[in-house]
Amino acid sequence: MTASFIPPKRILMGPGPSDVPQRILDAMGRPTIGHLDPAFVDLMEQIKSMLRMAFQTENALTFPVSAPGSAGMEMCFVNLVEPGDKVIVCRNGVFGGRMLENVKRTGGVPVIVDDAWGAPVDPNKVRDAFKANPDAKILAFVHAETSTGAQSDAEALGKIAQEFGALTIMDCVTSLGGTPLYMDKWGIDAVYSGSQKCLSCTPGLSPVSFSERAIARIKARTTVVQSWFLDLNLVLGYWQSAGKRTYHHTAPINPMYGLHEALVMLEEEGLENAWARHRAMHEKLKAGLEGMGLRYVVDPSARLPQLNSIYVPEGVDEAAIRARLLTEFNLEIGAGLGDMAGKIWRIGLMGYSAKQENVDYCLKALQACLPDRPA
């Protein structure tokens, strides 16, 4: 007879998920109620309000999609892109490439702005792309590229899109709650994130937010949204605050409890304090890594505090080191993706994982696995 699954206790310092505090796990273990229960409806409203705080937006249409960040990404593209729409897509890593795939699958016409992996999106290239394609309707870019640890200048990119009358779609999966993000101030029209990174909740929910301009674009569509589940015109009937909610899908009740608790904890800490904590832990980790002679991939001016990408030293079997960290130290760090596969490690400092004891433990474990590095 199959026994119950008991997971090993790990320290999660990869590109996600991050460590989930016991307080959030306890919240998720509370009694399940119905997804149309008045008490749950009240919880939904609280989640929406706290997400507006986290995104720094007044957008009424701010809520968690009942699926991981990839579904939040698809929701933005399938609702805002119609067949034939020209979309400028910035690609400087894996997740910019996923945006490109979404444009293609919605029938959009992509205009690709490429930058080197590890570099931020170049605003000058984006401006040139708009000059060459003044009919482009959307600019899509990744704020915090998880595959490299590079952070792009979202404010500058948002302003360029506004100059040319285009909407913006921004991936902030790794930035929400961990680094400054001002959706309204930067003029961003659609954003998507994930519950499992700097919010330190479990995977499976994707916070999103849409501006009034984005909503107007959706309402003016001449073609039906290709996804039934992600069609905002239908989802709104469940998430709207006024009037009786209509049944759309059965929301993941207990994970919603967890997200609510994660956002309560973010409110208690203070958003700017959370940003400062991630920055401080990054500086401590950086000092230790560089003291060991390890080199960062990303230039300091564009370096993402919560995702530290470092080059694997020459002659080192990167997979063997990660395996040893996991088996001997119960510590998870990430491998490189795409063009960076086999070349880098990605060390996450996200949410509950961004604390001094984790930094110290990670550095100690790496030193044990790389004995030839300076102490």
mmCIF file of C-alpha atoms in Angstrom:
data_model
loop_
_atom_site.group_PDB
_atom_site.id
_atom_site.type_symbol
_atom_site.label_atom_id
_atom_site.label_comp_id
_atom_site.label_asym_id
_atom_site.label_seq_id
_atom_site.Cartn_x
_atom_site.Cartn_y
_atom_site.Cartn_z
ATOM 1 C CA MET A 1 0.000 0.000 0.000
ATOM 2 C CA THR A 2 1.343 3.414 -0.985
ATOM 3 C CA ALA A 3 2.414 5.581 1.949
ATOM 4 C CA SER A 4 1.665 9.295 2.312
ATOM 5 C CA PHE A 5 4.239 11.547 0.657
ATOM 6 C CA ILE A 6 6.508 13.383 3.082
ATOM 7 C CA PRO A 7 8.705 15.885 1.229
ATOM 8 C CA PRO A 8 12.281 16.500 2.325
ATOM 9 C CA LYS A 9 12.896 19.794 4.085
ATOM 10 C CA ARG A 10 14.823 22.027 1.705
ATOM 11 C CA ILE A 11 16.190 25.545 1.709
ATOM 12 C CA LEU A 12 14.960 27.003 -1.572
ATOM 13 C CA MET A 13 17.421 29.479 -3.086
ATOM 14 C CA GLY A 14 16.806 28.853 -6.753
ATOM 15 C CA PRO A 15 14.812 30.915 -9.256
ATOM 16 C CA GLY A 16 11.541 29.847 -7.622
ATOM 17 C CA PRO A 17 9.638 28.670 -5.767
ATOM 18 C CA SER A 18 10.943 30.336 -2.635
ATOM 19 C CA ASP A 19 10.657 29.088 0.940
ATOM 20 C CA VAL A 20 7.072 29.245 2.207
ATOM 21 C CA PRO A 21 6.806 30.383 5.845
ATOM 22 C CA GLN A 22 4.838 28.206 8.257
ATOM 23 C CA ARG A 23 2.346 31.010 8.740
ATOM 24 C CA ILE A 24 1.269 30.734 5.087
ATOM 25 C CA LEU A 25 1.207 26.930 5.179
ATOM 26 C CA ASP A 26 -0.992 27.125 8.280
ATOM 27 C CA ALA A 27 -3.351 29.515 6.502
ATOM 28 C CA MET A 28 -3.693 27.080 3.616
ATOM 29 C CA GLY A 29 -4.657 24.319 6.024
ATOM 30 C CA ARG A 30 -7.792 26.106 7.220
ATOM 31 C CA PRO A 31 -11.246 24.652 6.409
ATOM 32 C CA THR A 32 -12.274 24.812 2.769
ATOM 33 C CA ILE A 33 -15.422 26.792 1.989
ATOM 34 C CA GLY A 34 -17.267 27.303 -1.278
ATOM 35 C CA HIS A 35 -15.924 29.631 -3.941
ATOM 36 C CA LEU A 36 -19.208 31.590 -3.921
ATOM 37 C CA ASP A 37 -19.502 31.652 -0.128
ATOM 38 C CA PRO A 38 -20.000 35.257 1.131
ATOM 39 C CA ALA A 39 -16.975 34.853 3.393
ATOM 40 C CA PHE A 40 -14.812 33.848 0.435
ATOM 41 C CA VAL A 41 -16.181 36.724 -1.639
ATOM 42 C CA ASP A 42 -14.999 39.074 1.114
ATOM 43 C CA LEU A 43 -11.560 37.420 1.032
ATOM 44 C CA MET A 44 -11.427 37.998 -2.738
ATOM 45 C CA GLU A 45 -12.027 41.708 -2.240
ATOM 46 C CA GLN A 46 -9.254 41.901 0.345
ATOM 47 C CA ILE A 47 -6.851 40.108 -2.010
ATOM 48 C CA LYS A 48 -7.678 42.554 -4.810
ATOM 49 C CA SER A 49 -7.047 45.533 -2.529
ATOM 50 C CA MET A 50 -3.725 44.209 -1.260
ATOM 51 C CA LEU A 51 -2.579 43.332 -4.781
ATOM 52 C CA ARG A 52 -3.230 46.932 -5.809
ATOM 53 C CA MET A 53 -0.863 47.934 -3.026
ATOM 54 C CA ALA A 54 1.773 45.455 -4.187
ATOM 55 C CA PHE A 55 1.535 46.567 -7.838
ATOM 56 C CA GLN A 56 1.277 50.244 -6.798
ATOM 57 C CA THR A 57 -1.838 50.737 -8.899
ATOM 58 C CA GLU A 58 -5.400 51.985 -8.590
ATOM 59 C CA ASN A 59 -6.603 49.594 -11.287
ATOM 60 C CA ALA A 60 -9.964 48.094 -10.398
ATOM 61 C CA LEU A 61 -9.185 45.062 -12.535
ATOM 62 C CA THR A 62 -6.499 43.568 -10.307
ATOM 63 C CA PHE A 63 -6.848 39.947 -9.178
ATOM 64 C CA PRO A 64 -5.098 36.537 -9.110
ATOM 65 C CA VAL A 65 -5.639 34.181 -12.049
ATOM 66 C CA SER A 66 -6.406 30.652 -10.831
ATOM 67 C CA ALA A 67 -3.278 29.240 -12.474
ATOM 68 C CA PRO A 68 0.506 29.841 -12.484
ATOM 69 C CA GLY A 69 2.309 32.839 -13.957
ATOM 70 C CA SER A 70 2.372 31.351 -17.436
ATOM 71 C CA ALA A 71 -1.432 31.562 -17.478
ATOM 72 C CA GLY A 72 -1.255 35.172 -16.333
ATOM 73 C CA MET A 73 1.020 35.818 -19.292
ATOM 74 C CA GLU A 74 -1.412 34.148 -21.674
ATOM 75 C CA MET A 75 -4.333 36.100 -20.211
ATOM 76 C CA CYS A 76 -2.599 39.366 -21.083
ATOM 77 C CA PHE A 77 -1.785 38.325 -24.644
ATOM 78 C CA VAL A 78 -4.990 36.526 -25.618
ATOM 79 C CA ASN A 79 -7.102 39.451 -24.429
ATOM 80 C CA LEU A 80 -5.017 42.324 -25.785
ATOM 81 C CA VAL A 81 -3.645 40.936 -29.062
ATOM 82 C CA GLU A 82 -5.913 40.316 -32.045
ATOM 83 C CA PRO A 83 -4.857 38.610 -35.284
ATOM 84 C CA GLY A 84 -2.802 41.028 -37.366
ATOM 85 C CA ASP A 85 -1.860 43.308 -34.475
ATOM 86 C CA LYS A 86 1.777 44.356 -34.570
ATOM 87 C CA VAL A 87 3.542 43.807 -31.230
ATOM 88 C CA ILE A 88 7.076 44.902 -30.349
ATOM 89 C CA VAL A 89 8.566 42.111 -28.228
ATOM 90 C CA CYS A 90 11.753 42.594 -26.232
ATOM 91 C CA ARG A 91 13.808 39.422 -25.931
ATOM 92 C CA ASN A 92 16.832 39.331 -23.638
ATOM 93 C CA GLY A 93 16.263 35.910 -22.107
ATOM 94 C CA VAL A 94 13.981 32.891 -21.916
ATOM 95 C CA PHE A 95 10.882 34.720 -20.754
ATOM 96 C CA GLY A 96 11.016 37.381 -23.435
ATOM 97 C CA GLY A 97 11.062 34.424 -25.802
ATOM 98 C CA ARG A 98 7.873 33.110 -24.213
ATOM 99 C CA MET A 99 6.220 36.466 -24.826
ATOM 100 C CA LEU A 100 7.168 36.088 -28.473
ATOM 101 C CA GLU A 101 5.538 32.661 -28.588
ATOM 102 C CA ASN A 102 2.333 34.139 -27.200
ATOM 103 C CA VAL A 103 2.262 36.844 -29.860
ATOM 104 C CA LYS A 104 2.651 34.234 -32.593
ATOM 105 C CA ARG A 105 -0.054 31.981 -31.163
ATOM 106 C CA THR A 106 -2.566 34.825 -30.928
ATOM 107 C CA GLY A 107 -2.001 35.684 -34.578
ATOM 108 C CA GLY A 108 -0.100 38.870 -33.820
ATOM 109 C CA VAL A 109 2.765 40.162 -35.947
ATOM 110 C CA PRO A 110 5.917 40.283 -33.805
ATOM 111 C CA VAL A 111 8.653 42.879 -34.149
ATOM 112 C CA ILE A 112 11.574 41.504 -32.165
ATOM 113 C CA VAL A 113 14.011 43.697 -30.225
ATOM 114 C CA ASP A 114 16.915 41.498 -29.203
ATOM 115 C CA ASP A 115 19.467 42.198 -26.497
ATOM 116 C CA ALA A 116 22.242 39.995 -25.175
ATOM 117 C CA TRP A 117 21.380 37.536 -22.426
ATOM 118 C CA GLY A 118 22.410 39.183 -19.171
ATOM 119 C CA ALA A 119 21.816 42.693 -20.513
ATOM 120 C CA PRO A 120 18.700 44.810 -19.898
ATOM 121 C CA VAL A 121 16.383 45.844 -22.707
ATOM 122 C CA ASP A 122 17.898 48.799 -24.582
ATOM 123 C CA PRO A 123 15.356 51.670 -24.689
ATOM 124 C CA ASN A 124 17.044 53.133 -27.759
ATOM 125 C CA LYS A 125 16.415 49.933 -29.707
ATOM 126 C CA VAL A 126 12.776 50.014 -28.614
ATOM 127 C CA ARG A 127 12.399 53.606 -29.766
ATOM 128 C CA ASP A 128 13.944 52.709 -33.116
ATOM 129 C CA ALA A 129 11.541 49.775 -33.442
ATOM 130 C CA PHE A 130 8.575 52.103 -32.895
ATOM 131 C CA LYS A 131 9.928 54.588 -35.426
ATOM 132 C CA ALA A 132 10.193 51.797 -37.979
ATOM 133 C CA ASN A 133 6.780 50.398 -36.975
ATOM 134 C CA PRO A 134 4.566 53.325 -35.931
ATOM 135 C CA ASP A 135 1.494 51.114 -36.291
ATOM 136 C CA ALA A 136 2.657 48.805 -33.447
ATOM 137 C CA LYS A 137 -0.124 48.503 -30.903
ATOM 138 C CA ILE A 138 1.680 46.883 -27.978
ATOM 139 C CA LEU A 139 5.122 46.803 -26.374
ATOM 140 C CA ALA A 140 5.881 43.613 -24.437
ATOM 141 C CA PHE A 141 8.893 43.238 -22.164
ATOM 142 C CA VAL A 142 10.161 41.440 -19.058
ATOM 143 C CA HIS A 143 10.866 43.683 -16.089
ATOM 144 C CA ALA A 144 12.965 41.101 -14.231
ATOM 145 C CA GLU A 145 14.373 38.406 -16.527
ATOM 146 C CA THR A 146 14.540 35.315 -14.322
ATOM 147 C CA SER A 147 16.763 33.401 -16.723
ATOM 148 C CA THR A 148 19.625 35.891 -16.374
ATOM 149 C CA GLY A 149 19.026 38.147 -13.364
ATOM 150 C CA ALA A 150 18.812 41.306 -15.493
ATOM 151 C CA GLN A 151 16.366 44.085 -14.648
ATOM 152 C CA SER A 152 15.189 46.482 -17.363
ATOM 153 C CA ASP A 153 14.163 50.131 -17.026
ATOM 154 C CA ALA A 154 10.391 49.700 -17.022
ATOM 155 C CA GLU A 155 9.726 53.403 -16.525
ATOM 156 C CA ALA A 156 11.705 54.369 -19.636
ATOM 157 C CA LEU A 157 10.113 51.630 -21.716
ATOM 158 C CA GLY A 158 6.627 52.573 -20.571
ATOM 159 C CA LYS A 159 7.183 56.199 -21.559
ATOM 160 C CA ILE A 160 8.360 55.228 -25.036
ATOM 161 C CA ALA A 161 5.247 53.117 -25.587
ATOM 162 C CA GLN A 162 3.047 56.007 -24.476
ATOM 163 C CA GLU A 163 4.790 58.386 -26.873
ATOM 164 C CA PHE A 164 3.786 56.133 -29.751
ATOM 165 C CA GLY A 165 0.274 55.464 -28.465
ATOM 166 C CA ALA A 166 0.924 51.794 -27.703
ATOM 167 C CA LEU A 167 -0.139 49.666 -24.761
ATOM 168 C CA THR A 168 2.389 47.823 -22.600
ATOM 169 C CA ILE A 169 2.455 44.252 -21.304
ATOM 170 C CA MET A 170 5.044 43.681 -18.568
ATOM 171 C CA ASP A 171 6.242 40.433 -17.006
ATOM 172 C CA CYS A 172 6.914 41.108 -13.317
ATOM 173 C CA VAL A 173 6.891 37.503 -12.124
ATOM 174 C CA THR A 174 10.175 37.873 -10.261
ATOM 175 C CA SER A 175 9.940 41.561 -9.370
ATOM 176 C CA LEU A 176 6.584 41.797 -7.537
ATOM 177 C CA GLY A 177 7.280 42.298 -3.846
ATOM 178 C CA GLY A 178 11.048 42.163 -4.244
ATOM 179 C CA THR A 179 12.143 45.253 -6.145
ATOM 180 C CA PRO A 180 10.541 48.666 -6.840
ATOM 181 C CA LEU A 181 7.520 48.347 -9.120
ATOM 182 C CA TYR A 182 5.195 51.281 -9.846
ATOM 183 C CA MET A 183 2.586 50.205 -12.372
ATOM 184 C CA ASP A 184 0.620 53.460 -12.495
ATOM 185 C CA LYS A 185 3.593 55.811 -12.203
ATOM 186 C CA TRP A 186 5.341 54.015 -15.055
ATOM 187 C CA GLY A 187 2.210 53.923 -17.219
ATOM 188 C CA ILE A 188 2.127 50.134 -17.629
ATOM 189 C CA ASP A 189 -1.164 48.758 -18.991
ATOM 190 C CA ALA A 190 -1.037 45.035 -18.206
ATOM 191 C CA VAL A 191 1.134 43.092 -15.787
ATOM 192 C CA TYR A 192 1.356 39.506 -14.627
ATOM 193 C CA SER A 193 3.269 37.867 -11.810
ATOM 194 C CA GLY A 194 3.410 34.671 -9.757
ATOM 195 C CA SER A 195 2.612 33.752 -6.173
ATOM 196 C CA GLN A 196 5.746 31.654 -5.587
ATOM 197 C CA LYS A 197 8.578 34.158 -5.914
ATOM 198 C CA CYS A 198 8.964 37.250 -3.723
ATOM 199 C CA LEU A 199 5.502 36.807 -2.195
ATOM 200 C CA SER A 200 6.679 33.419 -0.808
ATOM 201 C CA CYS A 201 3.360 31.692 -1.366
ATOM 202 C CA THR A 202 2.997 28.294 -3.024
ATOM 203 C CA PRO A 203 2.994 28.102 -6.845
ATOM 204 C CA GLY A 204 -0.291 28.119 -8.721
ATOM 205 C CA LEU A 205 -1.674 31.673 -8.712
ATOM 206 C CA SER A 206 -0.857 34.564 -11.049
ATOM 207 C CA PRO A 207 -1.628 38.107 -9.888
ATOM 208 C CA VAL A 208 -2.539 40.371 -12.826
ATOM 209 C CA SER A 209 -3.646 43.956 -13.292
ATOM 210 C CA PHE A 210 -5.123 45.832 -16.259
ATOM 211 C CA SER A 211 -5.407 49.583 -16.843
ATOM 212 C CA GLU A 212 -8.531 51.338 -18.090
ATOM 213 C CA ARG A 213 -6.813 51.725 -21.467
ATOM 214 C CA ALA A 214 -6.288 47.980 -21.603
ATOM 215 C CA ILE A 215 -9.907 47.312 -20.692
ATOM 216 C CA ALA A 216 -11.068 49.692 -23.422
ATOM 217 C CA ARG A 217 -8.923 47.776 -25.940
ATOM 218 C CA ILE A 218 -10.435 44.473 -24.818
ATOM 219 C CA LYS A 219 -13.988 45.802 -25.074
ATOM 220 C CA ALA A 220 -13.282 47.105 -28.584
ATOM 221 C CA ARG A 221 -12.116 43.721 -29.916
ATOM 222 C CA THR A 222 -13.617 42.626 -33.200
ATOM 223 C CA THR A 223 -12.655 38.967 -32.731
ATOM 224 C CA VAL A 224 -13.501 36.566 -29.932
ATOM 225 C CA VAL A 225 -10.780 35.849 -27.348
ATOM 226 C CA GLN A 226 -9.297 32.486 -28.372
ATOM 227 C CA SER A 227 -9.222 31.100 -24.799
ATOM 228 C CA TRP A 228 -12.504 30.479 -23.011
ATOM 229 C CA PHE A 229 -10.906 30.109 -19.572
ATOM 230 C CA LEU A 230 -8.758 33.246 -19.882
ATOM 231 C CA ASP A 231 -11.362 35.491 -21.575
ATOM 232 C CA LEU A 232 -11.568 38.521 -19.296
ATOM 233 C CA ASN A 233 -15.089 39.246 -20.473
ATOM 234 C CA LEU A 234 -16.135 35.992 -18.772
ATOM 235 C CA VAL A 235 -13.748 36.023 -15.808
ATOM 236 C CA LEU A 236 -14.974 39.469 -14.775
ATOM 237 C CA GLY A 237 -18.363 38.049 -13.978
ATOM 238 C CA TYR A 238 -16.701 36.116 -11.151
ATOM 239 C CA TRP A 239 -14.199 38.710 -9.930
ATOM 240 C CA GLN A 240 -16.321 41.854 -10.202
ATOM 241 C CA SER A 241 -17.110 43.493 -6.871
ATOM 242 C CA ALA A 242 -20.561 44.872 -7.684
ATOM 243 C CA GLY A 243 -23.655 42.701 -7.959
ATOM 244 C CA LYS A 244 -23.951 38.934 -7.739
ATOM 245 C CA ARG A 245 -20.933 36.943 -8.855
ATOM 246 C CA THR A 246 -21.504 34.489 -11.662
ATOM 247 C CA TYR A 247 -19.998 31.023 -11.739
ATOM 248 C CA HIS A 248 -16.974 30.838 -14.030
ATOM 249 C CA HIS A 249 -14.701 28.255 -12.440
ATOM 250 C CA THR A 250 -14.036 26.757 -9.037
ATOM 251 C CA ALA A 251 -11.294 28.905 -7.592
ATOM 252 C CA PRO A 252 -8.428 27.222 -5.695
ATOM 253 C CA ILE A 253 -9.821 28.110 -2.269
ATOM 254 C CA ASN A 254 -6.972 27.110 0.028
ATOM 255 C CA PRO A 255 -4.178 28.544 -2.143
ATOM 256 C CA MET A 256 -6.152 31.803 -2.066
ATOM 257 C CA TYR A 257 -5.949 31.669 1.725
ATOM 258 C CA GLY A 258 -2.191 31.385 1.336
ATOM 259 C CA LEU A 259 -1.930 34.321 -1.061
ATOM 260 C CA HIS A 260 -4.072 36.419 1.269
ATOM 261 C CA GLU A 261 -1.752 35.627 4.186
ATOM 262 C CA ALA A 262 1.327 36.385 2.058
ATOM 263 C CA LEU A 263 -0.098 39.795 1.188
ATOM 264 C CA VAL A 264 -1.018 40.459 4.831
ATOM 265 C CA MET A 265 2.618 39.731 5.712
ATOM 266 C CA LEU A 266 3.782 42.093 2.955
ATOM 267 C CA GLU A 267 1.531 44.818 4.351
ATOM 268 C CA GLU A 268 2.888 44.220 7.857
ATOM 269 C CA GLU A 269 6.492 44.490 6.705
ATOM 270 C CA GLY A 270 5.811 47.425 4.409
ATOM 271 C CA LEU A 271 6.411 47.310 0.675
ATOM 272 C CA GLU A 272 9.452 49.586 0.699
ATOM 273 C CA ASN A 273 10.907 47.658 3.652
ATOM 274 C CA ALA A 274 10.533 44.432 1.678
ATOM 275 C CA TRP A 275 12.339 45.998 -1.272
ATOM 276 C CA ALA A 276 15.115 47.197 1.064
ATOM 277 C CA ARG A 277 15.447 43.739 2.661
ATOM 278 C CA HIS A 278 15.926 42.070 -0.714
ATOM 279 C CA ARG A 279 18.549 44.673 -1.634
ATOM 280 C CA ALA A 280 20.405 44.273 1.679
ATOM 281 C CA MET A 281 20.513 40.476 1.446
ATOM 282 C CA HIS A 282 21.742 40.751 -2.152
ATOM 283 C CA GLU A 283 24.624 42.988 -1.063
ATOM 284 C CA LYS A 284 25.635 40.500 1.640
ATOM 285 C CA LEU A 285 25.456 37.546 -0.747
ATOM 286 C CA LYS A 286 27.360 39.468 -3.424
ATOM 287 C CA ALA A 287 30.177 40.282 -1.024
ATOM 288 C CA GLY A 288 30.558 36.610 -0.134
ATOM 289 C CA LEU A 289 30.364 35.327 -3.711
ATOM 290 C CA GLU A 290 32.839 37.876 -5.030
ATOM 291 C CA GLY A 291 35.094 37.138 -2.064
ATOM 292 C CA MET A 292 35.192 33.552 -3.332
ATOM 293 C CA GLY A 293 36.228 34.800 -6.759
ATOM 294 C CA LEU A 294 32.872 34.109 -8.395
ATOM 295 C CA ARG A 295 31.753 36.495 -11.149
ATOM 296 C CA TYR A 296 28.310 37.926 -11.764
ATOM 297 C CA VAL A 297 26.673 37.698 -15.187
ATOM 298 C CA VAL A 298 24.849 41.026 -15.036
ATOM 299 C CA ASP A 299 26.379 44.487 -14.807
ATOM 300 C CA PRO A 300 25.743 46.121 -11.387
ATOM 301 C CA SER A 301 23.540 48.807 -12.950
ATOM 302 C CA ALA A 302 21.016 46.221 -14.151
ATOM 303 C CA ARG A 303 21.468 43.510 -11.531
ATOM 304 C CA LEU A 304 18.305 42.048 -10.003
ATOM 305 C CA PRO A 305 18.741 41.761 -6.203
ATOM 306 C CA GLN A 306 16.549 38.686 -5.809
ATOM 307 C CA LEU A 307 18.048 36.646 -8.659
ATOM 308 C CA ASN A 308 21.831 36.369 -8.569
ATOM 309 C CA SER A 309 23.353 34.822 -11.696
ATOM 310 C CA ILE A 310 27.006 33.847 -11.432
ATOM 311 C CA TYR A 311 29.339 32.140 -13.878
ATOM 312 C CA VAL A 312 30.390 28.579 -13.093
ATOM 313 C CA PRO A 313 34.166 28.520 -12.544
ATOM 314 C CA GLU A 314 36.180 26.949 -15.340
ATOM 315 C CA GLY A 315 36.617 23.210 -14.978
ATOM 316 C CA VAL A 316 33.761 22.822 -12.486
ATOM 317 C CA ASP A 317 30.899 20.390 -13.153
ATOM 318 C CA GLU A 318 27.993 22.717 -12.423
ATOM 319 C CA ALA A 319 25.354 19.958 -12.252
ATOM 320 C CA ALA A 320 27.486 17.929 -9.826
ATOM 321 C CA ILE A 321 27.831 20.916 -7.508
ATOM 322 C CA ARG A 322 24.065 21.544 -7.540
ATOM 323 C CA ALA A 323 23.432 17.869 -6.844
ATOM 324 C CA ARG A 324 25.824 17.911 -3.907
ATOM 325 C CA LEU A 325 24.255 21.067 -2.500
ATOM 326 C CA LEU A 326 20.870 19.370 -2.651
ATOM 327 C CA THR A 327 21.841 15.979 -1.246
ATOM 328 C CA GLU A 328 24.378 17.057 1.400
ATOM 329 C CA PHE A 329 23.046 20.478 2.373
ATOM 330 C CA ASN A 330 19.360 20.288 1.378
ATOM 331 C CA LEU A 331 19.982 23.514 -0.515
ATOM 332 C CA GLU A 332 18.479 24.192 -3.922
ATOM 333 C CA ILE A 333 20.014 26.664 -6.370
ATOM 334 C CA GLY A 334 19.159 26.954 -10.043
ATOM 335 C CA ALA A 335 20.876 26.017 -13.275
ATOM 336 C CA GLY A 336 21.110 28.149 -16.386
ATOM 337 C CA LEU A 337 18.414 28.078 -19.063
ATOM 338 C CA GLY A 338 18.636 28.324 -22.837
ATOM 339 C CA ASP A 339 21.839 30.044 -23.939
ATOM 340 C CA MET A 340 23.063 30.016 -20.323
ATOM 341 C CA ALA A 341 22.580 26.275 -19.730
ATOM 342 C CA GLY A 342 25.676 24.723 -18.175
ATOM 343 C CA LYS A 343 27.363 28.129 -17.849
ATOM 344 C CA ILE A 344 25.769 29.773 -14.813
ATOM 345 C CA TRP A 345 24.133 29.193 -11.452
ATOM 346 C CA ARG A 346 21.094 31.184 -10.423
ATOM 347 C CA ILE A 347 20.818 31.903 -6.696
ATOM 348 C CA GLY A 348 17.484 33.250 -5.544
ATOM 349 C CA LEU A 349 16.895 35.603 -2.634
ATOM 350 C CA MET A 350 13.124 35.815 -2.855
ATOM 351 C CA GLY A 351 10.557 36.534 -0.189
ATOM 352 C CA TYR A 352 11.036 34.463 2.966
ATOM 353 C CA SER A 353 14.288 33.072 1.500
ATOM 354 C CA ALA A 354 15.864 36.545 1.560
ATOM 355 C CA LYS A 355 17.274 36.446 5.076
ATOM 356 C CA GLN A 356 20.694 36.511 6.704
ATOM 357 C CA GLU A 357 20.766 32.860 7.807
ATOM 358 C CA ASN A 358 20.109 31.707 4.243
ATOM 359 C CA VAL A 359 22.864 33.925 2.879
ATOM 360 C CA ASP A 360 25.327 32.587 5.446
ATOM 361 C CA TYR A 361 24.284 28.975 4.850
ATOM 362 C CA CYS A 362 24.510 29.273 1.072
ATOM 363 C CA LEU A 363 27.989 30.774 1.193
ATOM 364 C CA LYS A 364 29.177 28.116 3.653
ATOM 365 C CA ALA A 365 27.778 25.302 1.494
ATOM 366 C CA LEU A 366 29.324 26.685 -1.680
ATOM 367 C CA GLN A 367 32.677 27.045 0.054
ATOM 368 C CA ALA A 368 32.497 23.382 1.086
ATOM 369 C CA CYS A 369 31.689 22.304 -2.461
ATOM 370 C CA LEU A 370 34.324 24.572 -4.039
ATOM 371 C CA PRO A 371 37.288 24.104 -1.671
ATOM 372 C CA ASP A 372 39.770 25.636 -4.098
ATOM 373 C CA ARG A 373 38.011 29.011 -3.949
ATOM 374 C CA PRO A 374 39.329 31.693 -1.541
ATOM 375 C CA ALA A 375 37.484 31.762 1.798
#
